Amino acid sequence: MNAQHSIPATEEFVQAAGFDVPVIAVNTVVVGTGSAGYCAAERLAGFGQEDVVVIADKINAGASRNAGSDKQTYYKLTLSGDQGDSVSEMAKTLFSGGAMDGDNALAEAAVSARAFLHLCDLGVPFPQNRYGEFIGYKTDHDPRERATSVGPYTSRRMVEQLEKKVLANGTRVLGNCRVVDVIVDDGEVLGLLVLRLDVPYRGEGSPYLLFRCRNIVYATGGPAGLYATRVFPNGQWGASGAAYRAGVRGKNVTEWQFGLASIKPRWNVSGSYMQVLPRFVSTDAEGGEEREFLAETITDYGRLLSLVFLKGYQWPFDVRKAVDGSSLIDLLVYRETVLRGRRVFLDFTRNPLHEHLAPEELDEEARTYLDRAGVLFGAPIQRLQAMNRPAYDFYLERNPNVDLEKEWLEVDVCAQHNNGGLLVDSWWQSNIAGFFPVGEAGGAHGVYRPGGSALNSGQVGATRAANYIAARRGGDPDRPPEFARLAAGAVNEAATLVGRAAERVTQGESDNTGPLLRGLGQLMSEKAGPVRSAGSIAEALDEVSQMLGTYESTVCAEESSRQSVNRVFLVRDLLTTAYVYLTAMADYVAQGGLSRGSTLYTDDEGWLPLIGYGDAPDAELDLPEIFRFRVDQGDLAASVQEVGLERDEEGPGEVNTSWRPVRPIPVEDDFFENVWREYRKDGNVR
């Protein structure tokens, strides 16, 4: 199926920088071809707004289509059994994660059933029993059994079915479009400038394309390119920097989720991969000096195995579980890879420490689970094949493929999801009118969230945004003189940046876009990853500020290379985002913020992780001082940090931060006659 359409003919152009830049006039531009982007496009058509175009840099890239886990979870309202549930209760679960706005929590709970059943009707095969109940299971941070799954590729199946419907609707889908700038005037969207990646920069036509629009649905994913050590798939970078440059504010951007993942290929090693109890082995850079490093710190055999088991459904790194729990394993992996410069592998071919498994040494929870699964035998690979054969087959089918029967699997503690992001209200509209961040690009989550709630949030946010656009922001886009002026300015600025970068190469300097991209990721992983400190954040912020401040005068690019020109804007976007995020992190520490969520902030007044067994249950472990921390007790859980960039022509500009109370969960008048009366007026879209 080909989702690529050619650039439509247009009679409108903007002359700038020697280019005749074509302008496409459209009500709504959806940026992104993941599950949230396609959902927004499909919903817009369903709500009657068919004047839509979908764009992406790579149509088949992104986390929705290329990421997952052993059993990728979708979180929704309970739709089976006799266990009580309600919209209000689900909203409270989401809200209880801390630093989450209550109106987003209520909307995600209220629309979850509608969004989920819509996916079922489109053909996503969520399991149901013979009476039609959609059965569920419990996921992390979930007091009910709201989770469901179609296997490792839940989000991929969602994308595929949504894409089919979008194409059947006749919606235009354009690939090879790199976001350069969002064009805003007086707090409202006017349009979008993109770089075309399918044409030479200097050819017969323009390498730039403009959209004049009333609305932008920004489904670009999280800023995955910030971290070198990440599980985000190759080809996903995000485009948050363009939004910050346009004045869109951020929310909770300090809050990331990190967890153990394989790095070749990139994939979460959650669930069955941990529950079958593989060996954790570290080596030197060349693969020598093998040792089972967990046992150096966790000396009790049964405790070690039980903590590995718990990583299966306590997969995200959680500082609360790093004190004396399963997240201690993440810290020990981090010590090996980051602090010692070693490599870490999962070995499924042999049992940890001893030739044979000793089930009697396991905690009751792990032993009972594995006994009920019928896998208290053999080596980890035999347990994995018996308990979850698709999890084994997955690595055989990937590129590069790994046969877990014969090979070790290299892993690290990787960035997996940004819980924060661009500011959204209850309709997923930002502080810029007509700009709607949905999916991971939008900062709808709090510090903690139930596993699978991100997929629900993307569908709900896209549905809410589409509903609002169709009801309140329809019609043809205006054609004010400001658009032509601002669009020409954006094109001139972009062309000047590329021209000067290319000129440096002709004068003998080397293309540095690749090294800049890699260097930024390495810097962020080292100094602003799952383990941070006030000092490391300050060092990274100073370096990024200098890189961004001198970028226009130091970037070098091959004008004849489409990849190189693309990276000119990609690196600027990521540097801008890193500048905003690091400033937010520094402010969080300055406000007295302690370790919370998936981040450990080094604290000289804190404590090292403990060990909870034996004669000294409160003994601190012999670990590096960088792991000394204090667990947040919810002091900032009722507050949201917002952050924004004020552009400055002389430099990177100032980043301002502010704190406000969370918006509470709304309490509405649910008397039917009153709601019905208001609904007849405007569908209650307000």
XYZ file of C-alpha atoms in Angstrom:
686
model
C 0.000 0.000 0.000
C 1.454 3.318 -1.066
C 0.658 6.207 1.270
C 2.757 8.663 -0.711
C 1.046 11.294 -2.841
C 2.845 13.790 -5.058
C 2.886 17.465 -4.141
C -0.372 18.884 -5.544
C -0.299 21.657 -8.123
C -0.841 25.124 -6.713
C -1.197 28.627 -8.088
C 0.044 30.298 -4.917
C 3.744 30.963 -4.331
C 5.970 32.961 -2.010
C 9.134 34.411 -3.539
C 12.064 34.320 -1.135
C 15.804 33.554 -1.218
C 15.687 33.022 -4.964
C 12.999 30.329 -4.715
C 9.397 30.282 -5.863
C 8.040 28.384 -2.884
C 4.692 26.682 -3.549
C 1.949 27.266 -0.984
C -0.720 24.678 -0.203
C -3.817 26.202 1.384
C -5.603 23.738 3.666
C -7.684 23.872 6.813
C -5.568 21.410 8.817
C -2.076 19.978 8.490
C -1.468 16.796 10.479
C 2.260 16.318 11.078
C 3.078 12.666 11.704
C 2.013 9.269 10.421
C 1.911 7.322 13.664
C -1.177 6.114 15.489
C -2.013 9.582 16.865
C -1.475 11.397 13.557
C -3.509 8.966 11.494
C -6.208 8.920 14.166
C -6.499 12.720 13.968
C -6.761 12.633 10.167
C -9.322 9.829 10.214
C -11.376 11.512 12.934
C -11.326 14.869 11.137
C -12.888 13.263 8.077
C -15.439 11.505 10.253
C -16.399 14.775 11.929
C -16.887 16.415 8.526
C -13.582 18.302 8.154
C -12.146 16.755 4.992
C -9.798 19.601 4.046
C -6.775 17.890 5.583
C -3.269 16.941 4.521
C -0.979 14.579 6.448
C 2.791 15.047 6.228
C 5.849 13.281 7.634
C 9.583 13.160 7.073
C 9.391 9.356 6.761
C 5.951 7.811 6.466
C 7.006 4.370 7.704
C 9.221 5.573 10.566
C 8.244 6.387 14.141
C 7.601 4.551 17.379
C 3.989 3.544 16.702
C 4.951 1.469 13.683
C 8.344 0.222 14.868
C 8.348 -0.104 18.656
C 6.776 -2.425 21.185
C 7.548 -5.010 23.834
C 6.889 -8.651 24.574
C 3.190 -7.774 25.011
C 2.588 -4.127 24.132
C -0.206 -2.746 26.296
C -3.222 -0.559 25.540
C -4.866 0.969 28.633
C -8.596 1.625 28.753
C -11.696 1.526 30.920
C -12.570 -1.953 32.190
C -14.891 -3.656 29.680
C -15.216 -7.143 31.167
C -15.956 -9.104 34.292
C -17.608 -8.116 37.556
C -14.857 -5.800 38.783
C -16.280 -2.332 39.322
C -14.859 0.594 37.376
C -15.962 4.053 36.310
C -14.786 7.040 34.329
C -14.221 8.891 37.582
C -12.139 6.088 39.061
C -9.955 5.768 35.961
C -9.468 9.543 35.912
C -8.327 9.427 39.538
C -5.827 6.664 38.698
C -4.315 8.771 35.917
C -4.393 11.924 38.049
C -2.702 10.190 40.983
C 0.523 9.882 38.972
C 1.385 13.408 40.097
C 1.785 16.672 38.165
C -1.054 15.720 35.814
C -3.883 18.081 34.942
C -7.264 16.735 35.975
C -9.116 17.755 32.832
C -6.698 15.709 30.712
C -7.129 12.770 33.107
C -10.928 12.992 32.915
C -10.918 13.236 29.119
C -8.532 10.287 28.774
C -10.807 8.198 30.998
C -14.077 9.360 29.451
C -13.054 8.886 25.824
C -11.012 5.723 26.381
C -13.865 3.306 25.648
C -14.928 5.264 22.567
C -11.369 5.384 21.224
C -10.712 1.725 21.989
C -13.934 0.440 20.418
C -13.280 2.604 17.359
C -9.979 0.777 16.877
C -11.773 -2.552 17.258
C -14.284 -1.534 14.582
C -11.398 -0.579 12.283
C -10.020 -4.109 12.610
C -7.462 -4.054 15.439
C -7.913 -7.580 16.897
C -8.068 -6.924 20.633
C -9.025 -10.192 22.354
C -12.561 -10.772 23.540
C -14.341 -13.771 24.986
C -17.224 -15.529 23.259
C -19.763 -13.128 24.767
C -17.983 -10.057 23.484
C -16.247 -8.905 26.677
C -12.851 -7.319 26.064
C -10.799 -9.052 28.710
C -7.987 -7.289 30.513
C -5.026 -7.696 32.822
C -3.233 -5.535 35.367
C -0.314 -3.387 34.214
C 2.071 -1.154 36.187
C 0.458 1.648 38.245
C -2.948 0.050 37.552
C -5.310 -0.846 40.435
C -7.741 -2.628 38.076
C -7.345 -4.899 35.059
C -7.711 -2.228 32.390
C -4.852 -3.337 30.154
C -5.177 -5.261 26.907
C -2.902 -6.161 24.014
C -2.699 -7.786 20.595
C 0.898 -8.855 21.189
C 4.285 -7.250 20.562
C 2.970 -5.000 17.775
C -0.176 -3.460 19.251
C 0.640 0.060 18.090
C 1.714 -1.185 14.664
C -1.650 -2.854 14.154
C -3.300 0.399 15.197
C -1.280 2.388 12.648
C -1.979 -0.072 9.868
C -5.740 -0.038 10.353
C -5.939 3.725 10.802
C -3.781 4.256 7.720
C -6.090 2.084 5.624
C -9.064 4.200 6.651
C -7.245 7.490 6.022
C -6.252 6.416 2.520
C -9.743 5.081 1.821
C -11.068 8.515 2.791
C -8.862 10.060 0.088
C -6.881 12.188 2.530
C -3.612 13.446 1.037
C -0.489 11.994 2.667
C 2.877 13.546 1.819
C 6.218 12.074 2.853
C 9.712 13.578 2.745
C 8.687 16.755 4.574
C 11.050 17.941 7.328
C 9.470 20.570 9.598
C 11.544 23.761 9.518
C 9.338 26.400 11.142
C 5.817 26.872 12.473
C 4.504 30.239 11.285
C 2.597 32.075 14.006
C 1.201 35.591 14.261
C -0.377 37.195 17.314
C -0.679 33.902 19.142
C -2.350 31.980 16.303
C -1.182 29.495 13.684
C -0.836 30.837 10.146
C 1.125 28.060 8.492
C 4.081 25.730 8.303
C 7.404 25.678 6.418
C 8.944 22.319 5.493
C 12.033 21.148 3.638
C 11.386 18.647 0.864
C 13.694 15.661 1.225
C 12.769 14.131 -2.138
C 14.357 16.821 -4.335
C 17.887 18.249 -4.650
C 18.440 21.429 -2.685
C 19.558 23.211 -5.848
C 17.412 21.923 -8.681
C 14.684 23.079 -10.987
C 12.065 23.515 -8.262
C 11.951 24.762 -4.714
C 13.344 22.554 -1.930
C 10.909 24.297 0.413
C 7.138 23.927 0.697
C 4.696 26.127 2.582
C 1.313 25.329 4.077
C -1.153 28.120 4.769
C -3.566 26.682 7.294
C -5.884 27.331 10.210
C -4.771 24.349 12.266
C -1.771 22.107 12.852
C -2.144 18.748 14.603
C 1.385 18.036 15.791
C 1.822 14.255 16.068
C 5.601 14.244 15.678
C 6.366 11.928 18.594
C 8.639 12.720 21.500
C 12.084 14.281 20.966
C 13.712 10.864 20.645
C 16.910 12.218 19.147
C 17.906 13.880 22.421
C 19.420 10.670 23.763
C 22.010 8.391 22.200
C 21.033 5.537 24.504
C 17.419 5.098 23.520
C 14.914 2.435 22.549
C 13.115 4.776 20.156
C 13.406 3.299 16.641
C 15.891 4.592 14.104
C 14.261 7.336 12.062
C 12.278 8.890 14.915
C 13.675 12.241 15.974
C 10.709 14.421 16.935
C 10.229 18.050 15.945
C 9.533 19.790 19.245
C 12.207 22.443 18.685
C 10.229 24.095 15.873
C 7.249 24.366 18.219
C 9.341 25.960 20.977
C 10.809 28.409 18.464
C 7.249 29.402 17.541
C 6.290 30.140 21.143
C 4.555 26.893 22.101
C 5.156 26.216 25.770
C 6.285 22.950 27.319
C 4.921 21.085 30.323
C 6.574 18.530 32.635
C 9.433 18.137 30.151
C 11.777 16.887 32.886
C 9.752 13.678 33.168
C 11.106 10.852 31.023
C 10.659 7.111 31.282
C 13.798 4.953 31.106
C 14.091 1.187 31.100
C 16.115 -1.837 30.077
C 16.133 -2.426 26.332
C 18.161 -4.228 23.738
C 20.166 -1.893 21.532
C 20.650 -4.045 18.411
C 17.776 -4.272 17.614
C 16.085 -1.685 19.814
C 13.321 -3.266 21.858
C 12.015 -3.225 25.429
C 13.083 -6.320 27.336
C 10.093 -6.280 29.641
C 7.600 -8.971 30.592
C 8.605 -12.497 29.659
C 12.193 -11.531 28.859
C 12.764 -10.878 32.567
C 10.311 -13.368 34.064
C 12.170 -16.341 32.567
C 15.255 -15.306 34.592
C 18.112 -14.753 32.116
C 21.734 -14.266 33.158
C 23.008 -10.675 33.305
C 26.578 -10.691 31.988
C 29.010 -7.818 31.474
C 32.174 -7.811 29.381
C 34.870 -5.388 28.398
C 34.531 -3.504 25.098
C 35.982 -6.444 23.136
C 33.711 -9.041 24.728
C 36.236 -10.399 27.236
C 36.384 -10.468 31.051
C 32.918 -11.983 31.384
C 31.248 -11.732 34.787
C 27.754 -11.984 36.283
C 27.885 -8.541 37.829
C 24.522 -8.524 39.650
C 25.875 -11.037 42.150
C 28.678 -8.639 43.136
C 26.054 -6.462 44.824
C 23.047 -8.739 45.395
C 24.739 -11.655 47.093
C 21.604 -13.602 48.031
C 20.816 -15.976 45.127
C 17.050 -16.107 45.659
C 16.766 -12.353 46.119
C 18.727 -11.741 42.908
C 16.484 -14.027 40.847
C 13.317 -12.595 42.372
C 14.320 -9.021 41.538
C 15.043 -10.039 37.939
C 11.599 -11.648 37.778
C 9.940 -8.490 39.099
C 11.583 -6.404 36.346
C 9.139 -8.134 34.008
C 6.148 -6.065 35.107
C 8.052 -3.399 37.018
C 9.946 -2.641 33.831
C 10.369 1.155 33.889
C 13.181 2.435 36.060
C 11.459 3.789 39.184
C 13.488 5.475 41.909
C 11.031 4.235 44.533
C 12.016 0.671 43.585
C 15.721 1.545 43.503
C 15.903 1.809 47.290
C 15.480 -1.930 47.790
C 13.670 -3.334 44.785
C 13.759 -4.318 41.142
C 15.029 -0.956 39.853
C 18.305 -1.650 41.616
C 19.014 -3.792 38.540
C 18.774 -0.724 36.289
C 21.338 1.063 38.441
C 23.714 -1.882 38.324
C 23.432 -2.017 34.527
C 24.023 1.753 34.405
C 27.132 1.336 36.564
C 28.520 -1.245 34.142
C 27.806 0.626 30.901
C 28.141 4.311 31.806
C 30.475 4.374 34.804
C 32.694 1.386 33.985
C 32.515 1.539 30.197
C 31.587 -2.117 29.886
C 28.948 -3.890 27.798
C 25.953 -5.716 29.289
C 24.182 -8.736 27.812
C 21.243 -10.983 28.610
C 22.157 -14.639 28.254
C 19.156 -16.931 27.813
C 21.258 -20.041 27.181
C 22.294 -20.643 30.808
C 20.769 -20.174 34.237
C 22.143 -17.401 36.478
C 25.070 -18.382 38.692
C 24.342 -22.134 38.766
C 23.763 -24.821 36.156
C 20.287 -25.635 37.429
C 17.520 -23.354 38.626
C 16.652 -23.638 42.319
C 12.927 -22.735 42.463
C 12.775 -23.083 46.239
C 15.041 -20.020 46.521
C 12.595 -17.738 44.694
C 10.176 -15.409 46.435
C 6.665 -16.840 46.629
C 5.315 -14.421 43.982
C 7.905 -15.427 41.369
C 7.787 -19.130 42.199
C 3.971 -19.260 42.058
C 3.822 -17.392 38.760
C 6.389 -19.573 37.041
C 4.844 -22.715 38.480
C 1.392 -21.752 37.147
C 2.992 -21.046 33.769
C 4.539 -24.518 33.883
C 8.100 -23.317 33.304
C 10.045 -24.224 36.439
C 12.525 -26.222 34.375
C 15.472 -25.993 32.018
C 17.365 -22.908 30.864
C 15.908 -19.414 30.356
C 15.546 -19.972 26.605
C 13.431 -23.081 27.202
C 11.261 -21.186 29.666
C 10.857 -18.306 27.187
C 9.887 -20.580 24.297
C 7.362 -22.385 26.465
C 5.828 -19.281 28.051
C 5.953 -16.757 25.193
C 7.177 -18.170 21.893
C 6.451 -14.908 19.960
C 8.881 -13.082 22.263
C 11.617 -15.471 21.141
C 10.559 -15.353 17.482
C 10.626 -11.558 17.520
C 14.424 -11.382 17.683
C 14.764 -13.977 14.930
C 12.685 -11.796 12.602
C 14.326 -8.436 13.282
C 17.220 -6.745 11.512
C 19.764 -7.349 12.895
C 18.366 -10.685 14.010
C 19.467 -12.423 17.200
C 18.903 -16.112 17.917
C 18.483 -16.204 21.678
C 19.142 -19.959 21.623
C 22.722 -19.243 20.590
C 23.537 -15.553 21.111
C 23.623 -13.050 23.907
C 21.442 -9.951 23.677
C 23.133 -6.608 24.371
C 21.122 -4.245 26.578
C 21.327 -0.875 28.310
C 19.151 1.522 30.324
C 17.469 3.456 27.530
C 15.222 6.487 27.101
C 11.809 5.110 26.167
C 9.124 7.781 26.523
C 8.783 11.469 27.371
C 5.885 11.828 29.804
C 6.045 15.603 29.424
C 6.001 17.568 26.194
C 4.211 20.455 24.554
C 1.475 22.160 26.559
C -2.105 20.968 25.964
C -5.490 21.940 27.343
C -8.545 19.699 27.687
C -9.007 19.729 23.880
C -5.272 19.169 23.307
C -4.839 22.718 22.029
C -1.642 24.484 23.075
C -1.175 28.086 24.145
C -0.999 28.903 20.404
C -4.493 28.936 18.887
C -4.847 26.283 16.213
C -1.806 24.266 17.333
C -2.696 20.836 18.753
C 0.128 18.558 20.033
C -1.126 14.948 20.230
C 0.508 11.637 21.045
C 3.908 11.718 22.711
C 4.568 15.240 21.419
C 1.877 16.503 23.800
C 2.626 16.752 27.494
C -0.553 15.127 28.773
C 1.004 12.747 31.315
C 2.192 13.238 34.864
C 5.228 11.807 36.654
C 3.885 8.254 36.730
C 1.378 6.671 34.357
C -0.125 3.211 33.923
C 1.571 1.062 31.308
C -0.196 1.441 27.970
C -1.836 4.754 28.830
C 0.302 6.503 26.205
C -1.495 4.633 23.397
C -4.848 5.591 24.881
C -3.740 9.193 25.350
C -2.716 9.457 21.695
C -6.112 8.241 20.492
C -8.048 10.402 22.938
C -5.985 13.529 22.246
C -6.327 13.072 18.483
C -10.080 12.555 18.820
C -10.507 15.603 21.048
C -8.392 17.816 18.781
C -10.271 16.692 15.671
C -13.609 17.258 17.379
C -12.628 20.791 18.378
C -11.253 21.679 14.945
C -14.343 20.413 13.133
C -16.680 22.243 15.506
C -14.809 25.495 16.152
C -11.991 25.997 13.669
C -13.370 24.965 10.289
C -13.389 26.921 7.036
C -10.734 28.005 4.585
C -7.514 29.477 5.955
C -7.208 33.235 5.848
C -4.788 34.829 3.400
C -3.516 37.825 5.323
C -0.507 39.868 4.215
C 1.201 38.721 7.405
C 1.420 35.179 6.091
C 3.371 36.137 2.960
C 5.672 38.383 4.986
C 6.329 35.878 7.770
C 6.619 32.955 5.359
C 9.180 34.823 3.247
C 11.120 35.640 6.405
C 11.166 31.989 7.452
C 12.348 30.871 4.005
C 15.059 33.540 3.943
C 16.292 32.500 7.377
C 16.345 28.819 6.419
C 18.108 29.450 3.107
C 20.699 31.664 4.783
C 21.437 28.947 7.344
C 21.946 26.318 4.634
C 23.881 28.677 2.367
C 26.428 29.623 5.005
C 26.792 26.016 6.150
C 27.472 24.964 2.543
C 29.909 27.828 1.975
C 32.085 26.626 4.858
C 32.356 23.211 3.234
C 33.438 24.757 -0.074
C 36.123 26.595 1.908
C 37.543 23.299 3.146
C 35.683 22.538 6.357
C 34.072 19.137 6.857
C 30.381 18.385 7.136
C 29.766 18.314 10.903
C 26.018 17.669 11.062
C 26.511 13.977 11.852
C 29.069 14.542 14.633
C 26.889 17.280 16.128
C 23.888 14.978 16.165
C 25.799 12.128 17.792
C 27.602 14.408 20.220
C 24.376 15.924 21.513
C 22.856 12.494 22.134
C 25.942 11.292 23.985
C 26.033 14.448 26.097
C 22.377 14.108 27.106
C 22.675 10.382 27.890
C 25.753 10.972 30.025
C 24.649 14.067 31.947
C 20.836 14.252 31.762
C 19.695 10.644 31.516
C 18.193 8.418 34.233
C 20.921 9.545 36.677
C 21.453 13.313 36.893
C 22.779 15.903 39.296
C 22.657 19.661 39.564
C 26.287 19.704 38.432
C 25.860 17.420 35.423
C 22.779 19.343 34.267
C 24.648 22.650 34.566
C 27.571 21.272 32.560
C 25.276 19.987 29.812
C 23.276 23.229 29.742
C 26.427 25.294 29.397
C 27.647 23.143 26.512
C 24.292 23.100 24.715
C 23.892 26.865 25.153
C 27.246 27.406 23.474
C 26.434 24.943 20.682
C 23.089 26.593 19.979
C 24.410 30.128 20.321
C 27.161 29.539 17.767
C 25.252 27.107 15.554
C 24.549 29.464 12.672
C 28.245 30.351 12.417
C 29.685 26.866 12.892
C 27.407 24.302 11.208
C 28.850 22.858 7.995
C 26.830 20.937 5.437
C 27.108 19.488 1.952
C 24.520 21.329 -0.134
C 24.486 18.462 -2.630
C 23.573 15.954 0.108
C 19.892 15.782 0.975
C 20.756 14.036 4.251
C 23.214 16.757 5.190
C 20.769 19.592 4.469
C 18.068 17.709 6.365
C 20.395 17.459 9.359
C 21.013 21.206 9.345
C 17.430 21.676 10.527
C 17.259 18.468 12.543
C 20.282 19.395 14.665
C 18.935 22.914 15.223
C 15.620 21.427 16.296
C 17.226 19.045 18.787
C 19.623 21.671 20.160
C 16.654 23.974 20.749
C 14.771 21.195 22.513
C 17.792 20.218 24.622
C 18.250 23.864 25.640
C 14.637 24.046 26.802
C 14.737 20.675 28.555
C 18.023 21.245 30.375
C 16.827 24.635 31.596
C 13.706 22.947 32.931
C 15.812 20.289 34.683
C 18.013 22.945 36.289
C 14.918 24.803 37.470
C 13.409 21.597 38.885
C 16.503 21.056 41.045
C 16.531 24.743 42.056
C 12.944 24.386 43.258
C 14.033 21.634 45.609
C 12.924 18.806 43.352
C 14.105 15.363 44.450
C 14.353 12.004 42.711
C 11.022 10.911 41.300
C 9.546 8.943 38.466
C 12.239 7.475 36.247
C 15.018 9.859 37.284
C 17.566 9.715 40.103
C 18.950 13.145 41.067
C 22.229 12.720 42.942
C 21.936 14.222 46.422
C 24.774 14.425 48.956
C 22.197 14.424 51.777
C 20.472 11.273 50.541
C 21.170 7.578 50.904
C 22.471 4.789 48.761
C 20.200 1.864 47.834
C 19.689 -0.650 50.618
C 19.555 -4.419 50.728
C 16.476 -5.871 52.404
C 17.472 -9.312 53.732
C 19.920 -11.014 56.052
C 21.331 -9.735 59.323
C 21.599 -6.092 58.179
C 18.309 -5.227 56.422
C 19.112 -1.524 56.330
C 22.706 -1.747 55.158
C 23.673 0.623 52.371
C 25.121 -1.092 49.351
C 28.694 -0.469 48.253
C 27.759 1.661 45.245
C 29.155 4.854 43.684
C 28.198 8.125 45.368
C 26.448 9.187 42.167
C 23.637 6.831 43.274
C 23.063 8.651 46.568
C 19.566 10.172 46.453
C 16.390 11.132 48.295
C 12.996 9.975 47.090
C 10.479 12.720 46.409
C 7.560 12.563 48.830
C 5.123 14.319 46.530
C 6.103 17.880 47.442
C 5.710 19.023 43.826
C 3.082 16.473 42.786
C 0.337 19.090 42.922
C 2.261 21.457 40.644
C 3.064 21.578 36.948
C 6.213 23.136 35.562
C 5.742 25.099 32.336
C 8.616 26.281 30.172
C 8.857 28.514 27.125
C 11.482 29.958 24.775
C 11.676 33.656 23.980
C 13.553 33.891 20.703
C 16.415 36.349 20.396
C 18.010 37.290 17.080
C 21.374 37.672 18.851
C 21.477 34.246 20.448
C 19.524 31.198 21.579
C 17.094 33.346 23.575
C 15.875 33.099 27.146
C 14.017 30.091 28.492
C 11.451 31.053 31.114
C 10.025 28.603 33.621
C 6.974 28.883 35.844
C 5.032 26.684 38.214
C 1.287 26.487 38.685
C -1.133 24.207 40.529
C -2.434 21.237 38.583
C -5.853 21.753 37.093
C -8.187 19.627 39.257
C -10.424 16.900 37.907
C -13.553 18.794 36.776
C -16.817 18.164 38.571
C -19.625 18.612 36.040
C -23.401 18.913 36.284
C -24.379 15.471 35.033
C -28.149 15.985 35.156
C -29.198 14.608 31.789
C -31.642 17.333 30.754
C -29.057 20.073 31.371
C -26.282 18.274 29.493
C -28.635 17.456 26.612
C -29.774 21.066 26.328
C -26.204 22.353 26.136
C -25.208 19.552 23.773
C -27.900 20.590 21.297
C -26.337 24.050 21.129
C -22.758 23.213 20.233
C -22.065 19.570 21.071
C -20.505 20.806 24.327
C -17.350 21.710 22.403
C -16.178 24.730 24.318
